Amino acid sequence: MTTEIPADPALPQVCVIGAGASGIAAAKALYAEGVPFDCFEKGSEFGGNWLYGNPNGVSACYETLQINTSCPRMAFSDFPMPADYPDYASHDQVYAYFRDYVAHFGFGHTITFNTEVTHVRRGERGGWDVDIRSTAASAHDAAGSESATTETRHYDAVMIANGHHWDARWPDPGYPGHFDGEQIHAHDYRSGEQLEGRDVVVVGAGNSAMDIAVEGSHRARSVNLSIRRGQWVMKKTLFGMAADQIALPGWVPWWATAARLRIAAMLSGGLRRYGLPVPEHTPGQSHPVQSDAIRDRLGAGAITVKPGIERLDGDRVVFTDGSRTRADLVVWATCYRVTFPFFDPELISAEGNDLPLFKRMIHPDRPGLFFIGLLQPVGAVMPLAEAQSRLAVKALTGEYELPDREEMTRRMHADDRRNKRQFYDSPRHTMQVDFDHYLLELEREMRSVRQRAPRRGKVAA
């Protein structure tokens, strides 16, 4: 894009919440089609979870964070990652990629920073009323105090791209006993300095838990990794290449993808000899966990594997097998809750992290709301958020017509049942999708018979 694309005032007015990976995908799709929109970002930078030290205060990015999907499969379809990037980019490389993406397509001016969406509700005459709160440091105050302004704007549609890895989920109910040391959630972990010289217990078996335990094995006095349920831990590199480059077409059935994951698990090698519990599920029934370093650190005796926690006891943590260990820091890598602070619960809520949506993005009873990136793929979110944004824009401009409520609800529940059958029952799998199959589904939906000639007008509310 070499010249600025003007907005068409005859098209629906849209609000985009957030300028992370999903938010910039939404903004680019709207900008490219001339749809008028505002994109509000709580912090002073875009990048979301991939910006280390993000001023918005909700990023979970830590110093050693790398992507778990190879660069070619994480990139947006029309903007490849740099050829000199490694197979798995670091967080600063991902942020630089996002920065170049925004600059290349020229829509940076559409993002309003330091502006938080505080409330979204139905408008009296349809559409959506959006309350925003803007903050800016006072130029007249050497102390850097902030002034805030609030206002309400009306939109025909809202694209929700605030992410779902920011509201930390702590054990509920908490464990009995008391703990004299420090407890943090993985969301508040930033670097190995927090682990330096300490006796650390890391709770969890996901990607963050593995990364923190590995870093702790180099920095802490001791590291115990508490795992209640076994997980298959894949190597990120096989046969000298990124493991996910061995991909299958989206049209193949799920059992073929599950078989590929089982082969990858077999080639990665089991973890039973390192003391990790044997998973009760097959590799294709859970969100993949990846780590190239965990086996080496376990084999070196730098990390001790423990079962689930039974109770806390002063300066000790007691485990379900009766063993106990000294600890002055517990890191709870226990995932996140899916919440929307700007919606009233009776309007939109995700009890148990479960919010069925048509194509994982549209609520049949809330026309004009589009959820972008609210899914957990076996792969990266970015290309899927891009495809979701394109579908949303086609619906807004009239190039694609959504099914009626009855048909949308029927298909939504059918897809939801299918996706949940593929993975074991857990809050971490309520939004799980197969990357390639889901991407193909969206492409087919955009080419469906419900397409019609583009129109100029407002979206139904």
PDB file of N, CA and C in Angstrom, residues 127-180:
ATOM      1  N   GLY A 127     -26.769  -1.192  17.327  1.00  0.00           N
ATOM      2  CA  GLY A 127     -25.330  -0.990  17.385  1.00  0.00           C
ATOM      3  C   GLY A 127     -24.817  -1.100  18.811  1.00  0.00           C
ATOM      4  N   TRP A 128     -23.665  -0.474  19.053  1.00  0.00           N
ATOM      5  CA  TRP A 128     -22.987  -0.622  20.336  1.00  0.00           C
ATOM      6  C   TRP A 128     -22.420   0.710  20.815  1.00  0.00           C
ATOM      7  N   ASP A 129     -22.683   1.006  22.091  1.00  0.00           N
ATOM      8  CA  ASP A 129     -22.092   2.177  22.735  1.00  0.00           C
ATOM      9  C   ASP A 129     -20.824   1.737  23.458  1.00  0.00           C
ATOM     10  N   VAL A 130     -19.744   2.460  23.236  1.00  0.00           N
ATOM     11  CA  VAL A 130     -18.435   2.086  23.786  1.00  0.00           C
ATOM     12  C   VAL A 130     -17.900   3.239  24.633  1.00  0.00           C
ATOM     13  N   ASP A 131     -17.667   2.957  25.909  1.00  0.00           N
ATOM     14  CA  ASP A 131     -17.046   3.936  26.802  1.00  0.00           C
ATOM     15  C   ASP A 131     -15.536   3.771  26.743  1.00  0.00           C
ATOM     16  N   ILE A 132     -14.823   4.878  26.574  1.00  0.00           N
ATOM     17  CA  ILE A 132     -13.367   4.820  26.544  1.00  0.00           C
ATOM     18  C   ILE A 132     -12.788   5.794  27.558  1.00  0.00           C
ATOM     19  N   ARG A 133     -11.622   5.443  28.046  1.00  0.00           N
ATOM     20  CA  ARG A 133     -10.898   6.284  29.011  1.00  0.00           C
ATOM     21  C   ARG A 133      -9.490   6.494  28.480  1.00  0.00           C
ATOM     22  N   SER A 134      -9.155   7.742  28.197  1.00  0.00           N
ATOM     23  CA  SER A 134      -7.849   8.077  27.639  1.00  0.00           C
ATOM     24  C   SER A 134      -6.981   8.730  28.693  1.00  0.00           C
ATOM     25  N   THR A 135      -5.722   8.319  28.734  1.00  0.00           N
ATOM     26  CA  THR A 135      -4.779   8.912  29.683  1.00  0.00           C
ATOM     27  C   THR A 135      -3.583   9.451  28.934  1.00  0.00           C
ATOM     28  N   ALA A 136      -3.029  10.525  29.463  1.00  0.00           N
ATOM     29  CA  ALA A 136      -1.834  11.113  28.867  1.00  0.00           C
ATOM     30  C   ALA A 136      -1.058  11.825  29.954  1.00  0.00           C
ATOM     31  N   ALA A 137       0.267  11.684  29.911  1.00  0.00           N
ATOM     32  CA  ALA A 137       1.104  12.370  30.896  1.00  0.00           C
ATOM     33  C   ALA A 137       1.002  13.878  30.696  1.00  0.00           C
ATOM     34  N   SER A 138       0.867  14.616  31.791  1.00  0.00           N
ATOM     35  CA  SER A 138       0.746  16.063  31.713  1.00  0.00           C
ATOM     36  C   SER A 138       2.084  16.701  31.368  1.00  0.00           C
ATOM     37  N   ALA A 139       2.079  17.531  30.349  1.00  0.00           N
ATOM     38  CA  ALA A 139       3.315  18.202  29.942  1.00  0.00           C
ATOM     39  C   ALA A 139       3.751  19.238  30.955  1.00  0.00           C
ATOM     40  N   HIS A 140       2.877  19.641  31.861  1.00  0.00           N
ATOM     41  CA  HIS A 140       3.194  20.688  32.824  1.00  0.00           C
ATOM     42  C   HIS A 140       3.599  20.129  34.179  1.00  0.00           C
ATOM     43  N   ASP A 141       3.636  18.804  34.280  1.00  0.00           N
ATOM     44  CA  ASP A 141       3.913  18.190  35.570  1.00  0.00           C
ATOM     45  C   ASP A 141       5.200  17.390  35.483  1.00  0.00           C
ATOM     46  N   ALA A 142       6.242  17.860  36.141  1.00  0.00           N
ATOM     47  CA  ALA A 142       7.536  17.179  36.104  1.00  0.00           C
ATOM     48  C   ALA A 142       7.453  15.785  36.702  1.00  0.00           C
ATOM     49  N   ALA A 143       6.498  15.566  37.560  1.00  0.00           N
ATOM     50  CA  ALA A 143       6.352  14.251  38.192  1.00  0.00           C
ATOM     51  C   ALA A 143       5.714  13.250  37.244  1.00  0.00           C
ATOM     52  N   GLY A 144       5.246  13.722  36.093  1.00  0.00           N
ATOM     53  CA  GLY A 144       4.666  12.816  35.117  1.00  0.00           C
ATOM     54  C   GLY A 144       3.289  12.297  35.487  1.00  0.00           C
ATOM     55  N   SER A 145       2.502  13.090  36.185  1.00  0.00           N
ATOM     56  CA  SER A 145       1.158  12.650  36.550  1.00  0.00           C
ATOM     57  C   SER A 145       0.305  12.517  35.291  1.00  0.00           C
ATOM     58  N   GLU A 146      -0.753  11.758  35.395  1.00  0.00           N
ATOM     59  CA  GLU A 146      -1.604  11.517  34.245  1.00  0.00           C
ATOM     60  C   GLU A 146      -2.957  12.196  34.406  1.00  0.00           C
ATOM     61  N   SER A 147      -3.445  12.695  33.305  1.00  0.00           N
ATOM     62  CA  SER A 147      -4.812  13.211  33.285  1.00  0.00           C
ATOM     63  C   SER A 147      -5.638  12.245  32.459  1.00  0.00           C
ATOM     64  N   ALA A 148      -6.901  12.102  32.793  1.00  0.00           N
ATOM     65  CA  ALA A 148      -7.758  11.148  32.110  1.00  0.00           C
ATOM     66  C   ALA A 148      -9.009  11.827  31.600  1.00  0.00           C
ATOM     67  N   THR A 149      -9.422  11.418  30.421  1.00  0.00           N
ATOM     68  CA  THR A 149     -10.677  11.892  29.865  1.00  0.00           C
ATOM     69  C   THR A 149     -11.526  10.682  29.489  1.00  0.00           C
ATOM     70  N   THR A 150     -12.816  10.816  29.648  1.00  0.00           N
ATOM     71  CA  THR A 150     -13.729   9.717  29.313  1.00  0.00           C
ATOM     72  C   THR A 150     -14.763  10.220  28.312  1.00  0.00           C
ATOM     73  N   GLU A 151     -15.197   9.328  27.465  1.00  0.00           N
ATOM     74  CA  GLU A 151     -16.260   9.668  26.519  1.00  0.00           C
ATOM     75  C   GLU A 151     -16.929   8.385  26.044  1.00  0.00           C
ATOM     76  N   THR A 152     -18.087   8.537  25.408  1.00  0.00           N
ATOM     77  CA  THR A 152     -18.824   7.407  24.837  1.00  0.00           C
ATOM     78  C   THR A 152     -18.946   7.618  23.337  1.00  0.00           C
ATOM     79  N   ARG A 153     -18.619   6.581  22.583  1.00  0.00           N
ATOM     80  CA  ARG A 153     -18.762   6.636  21.129  1.00  0.00           C
ATOM     81  C   ARG A 153     -19.687   5.501  20.677  1.00  0.00           C
ATOM     82  N   HIS A 154     -20.368   5.737  19.584  1.00  0.00           N
ATOM     83  CA  HIS A 154     -21.300   4.733  19.060  1.00  0.00           C
ATOM     84  C   HIS A 154     -20.698   4.064  17.825  1.00  0.00           C
ATOM     85  N   TYR A 155     -20.858   2.729  17.761  1.00  0.00           N
ATOM     86  CA  TYR A 155     -20.343   1.962  16.629  1.00  0.00           C
ATOM     87  C   TYR A 155     -21.398   0.971  16.155  1.00  0.00           C
ATOM     88  N   ASP A 156     -21.317   0.633  14.890  1.00  0.00           N
ATOM     89  CA  ASP A 156     -22.207  -0.390  14.349  1.00  0.00           C
ATOM     90  C   ASP A 156     -21.721  -1.793  14.703  1.00  0.00           C
ATOM     91  N   ALA A 157     -20.424  -1.947  14.890  1.00  0.00           N
ATOM     92  CA  ALA A 157     -19.858  -3.259  15.200  1.00  0.00           C
ATOM     93  C   ALA A 157     -18.622  -3.078  16.074  1.00  0.00           C
ATOM     94  N   VAL A 158     -18.285  -4.137  16.802  1.00  0.00           N
ATOM     95  CA  VAL A 158     -17.099  -4.139  17.670  1.00  0.00           C
ATOM     96  C   VAL A 158     -16.319  -5.414  17.403  1.00  0.00           C
ATOM     97  N   MET A 159     -15.019  -5.283  17.192  1.00  0.00           N
ATOM     98  CA  MET A 159     -14.122  -6.433  17.027  1.00  0.00           C
ATOM     99  C   MET A 159     -13.292  -6.546  18.300  1.00  0.00           C
ATOM    100  N   ILE A 160     -13.501  -7.635  19.030  1.00  0.00           N
ATOM    101  CA  ILE A 160     -12.868  -7.813  20.342  1.00  0.00           C
ATOM    102  C   ILE A 160     -11.570  -8.583  20.154  1.00  0.00           C
ATOM    103  N   ALA A 161     -10.448  -7.933  20.407  1.00  0.00           N
ATOM    104  CA  ALA A 161      -9.131  -8.542  20.194  1.00  0.00           C
ATOM    105  C   ALA A 161      -8.229  -8.284  21.398  1.00  0.00           C
ATOM    106  N   ASN A 162      -8.819  -8.378  22.600  1.00  0.00           N
ATOM    107  CA  ASN A 162      -8.062  -8.060  23.813  1.00  0.00           C
ATOM    108  C   ASN A 162      -7.242  -9.233  24.334  1.00  0.00           C
ATOM    109  N   GLY A 163      -7.301 -10.385  23.652  1.00  0.00           N
ATOM    110  CA  GLY A 163      -6.488 -11.531  24.058  1.00  0.00           C
ATOM    111  C   GLY A 163      -7.103 -12.303  25.210  1.00  0.00           C
ATOM    112  N   HIS A 164      -6.539 -13.492  25.478  1.00  0.00           N
ATOM    113  CA  HIS A 164      -7.049 -14.312  26.574  1.00  0.00           C
ATOM    114  C   HIS A 164      -5.923 -14.889  27.421  1.00  0.00           C
ATOM    115  N   HIS A 165      -4.748 -14.273  27.363  1.00  0.00           N
ATOM    116  CA  HIS A 165      -3.627 -14.684  28.206  1.00  0.00           C
ATOM    117  C   HIS A 165      -3.187 -13.505  29.078  1.00  0.00           C
ATOM    118  N   TRP A 166      -4.124 -12.978  29.845  1.00  0.00           N
ATOM    119  CA  TRP A 166      -3.774 -11.835  30.691  1.00  0.00           C
ATOM    120  C   TRP A 166      -4.428 -11.908  32.071  1.00  0.00           C
ATOM    121  N   ASP A 167      -5.543 -12.620  32.215  1.00  0.00           N
ATOM    122  CA  ASP A 167      -6.230 -12.710  33.503  1.00  0.00           C
ATOM    123  C   ASP A 167      -5.807 -14.013  34.189  1.00  0.00           C
ATOM    124  N   ALA A 168      -4.803 -13.917  35.064  1.00  0.00           N
ATOM    125  CA  ALA A 168      -4.179 -15.101  35.653  1.00  0.00           C
ATOM    126  C   ALA A 168      -5.169 -15.948  36.435  1.00  0.00           C
ATOM    127  N   ARG A 169      -5.109 -17.267  36.200  1.00  0.00           N
ATOM    128  CA  ARG A 169      -5.965 -18.203  36.928  1.00  0.00           C
ATOM    129  C   ARG A 169      -5.142 -18.867  38.029  1.00  0.00           C
ATOM    130  N   TRP A 170      -5.460 -18.560  39.282  1.00  0.00           N
ATOM    131  CA  TRP A 170      -4.810 -19.145  40.442  1.00  0.00           C
ATOM    132  C   TRP A 170      -5.581 -20.388  40.879  1.00  0.00           C
ATOM    133  N   PRO A 171      -4.945 -21.277  41.626  1.00  0.00           N
ATOM    134  CA  PRO A 171      -5.678 -22.446  42.121  1.00  0.00           C
ATOM    135  C   PRO A 171      -6.913 -22.026  42.914  1.00  0.00           C
ATOM    136  N   ASP A 172      -8.040 -22.619  42.588  1.00  0.00           N
ATOM    137  CA  ASP A 172      -9.301 -22.284  43.249  1.00  0.00           C
ATOM    138  C   ASP A 172     -10.081 -23.575  43.490  1.00  0.00           C
ATOM    139  N   PRO A 173     -10.243 -23.989  44.738  1.00  0.00           N
ATOM    140  CA  PRO A 173      -9.788 -23.273  45.935  1.00  0.00           C
ATOM    141  C   PRO A 173      -8.277 -23.397  46.115  1.00  0.00           C
ATOM    142  N   GLY A 174      -7.722 -22.507  46.919  1.00  0.00           N
ATOM    143  CA  GLY A 174      -6.297 -22.567  47.184  1.00  0.00           C
ATOM    144  C   GLY A 174      -5.939 -23.803  48.000  1.00  0.00           C
ATOM    145  N   TYR A 175      -4.661 -24.093  48.050  1.00  0.00           N
ATOM    146  CA  TYR A 175      -4.205 -25.257  48.810  1.00  0.00           C
ATOM    147  C   TYR A 175      -4.220 -24.959  50.302  1.00  0.00           C
ATOM    148  N   PRO A 176      -4.488 -25.966  51.123  1.00  0.00           N
ATOM    149  CA  PRO A 176      -4.501 -25.741  52.581  1.00  0.00           C
ATOM    150  C   PRO A 176      -3.114 -25.402  53.108  1.00  0.00           C
ATOM    151  N   GLY A 177      -3.104 -24.826  54.313  1.00  0.00           N
ATOM    152  CA  GLY A 177      -1.845 -24.442  54.946  1.00  0.00           C
ATOM    153  C   GLY A 177      -1.476 -23.013  54.626  1.00  0.00           C
ATOM    154  N   HIS A 178      -0.278 -22.627  55.048  1.00  0.00           N
ATOM    155  CA  HIS A 178       0.211 -21.283  54.775  1.00  0.00           C
ATOM    156  C   HIS A 178       1.636 -21.375  54.251  1.00  0.00           C
ATOM    157  N   PHE A 179       2.044 -20.329  53.547  1.00  0.00           N
ATOM    158  CA  PHE A 179       3.366 -20.319  52.934  1.00  0.00           C
ATOM    159  C   PHE A 179       4.087 -19.038  53.329  1.00  0.00           C
ATOM    160  N   ASP A 180       5.311 -19.184  53.822  1.00  0.00           N
ATOM    161  CA  ASP A 180       6.058 -18.019  54.301  1.00  0.00           C
ATOM    162  C   ASP A 180       6.759 -17.264  53.178  1.00  0.00           C
TER     163      ASP A 180
END
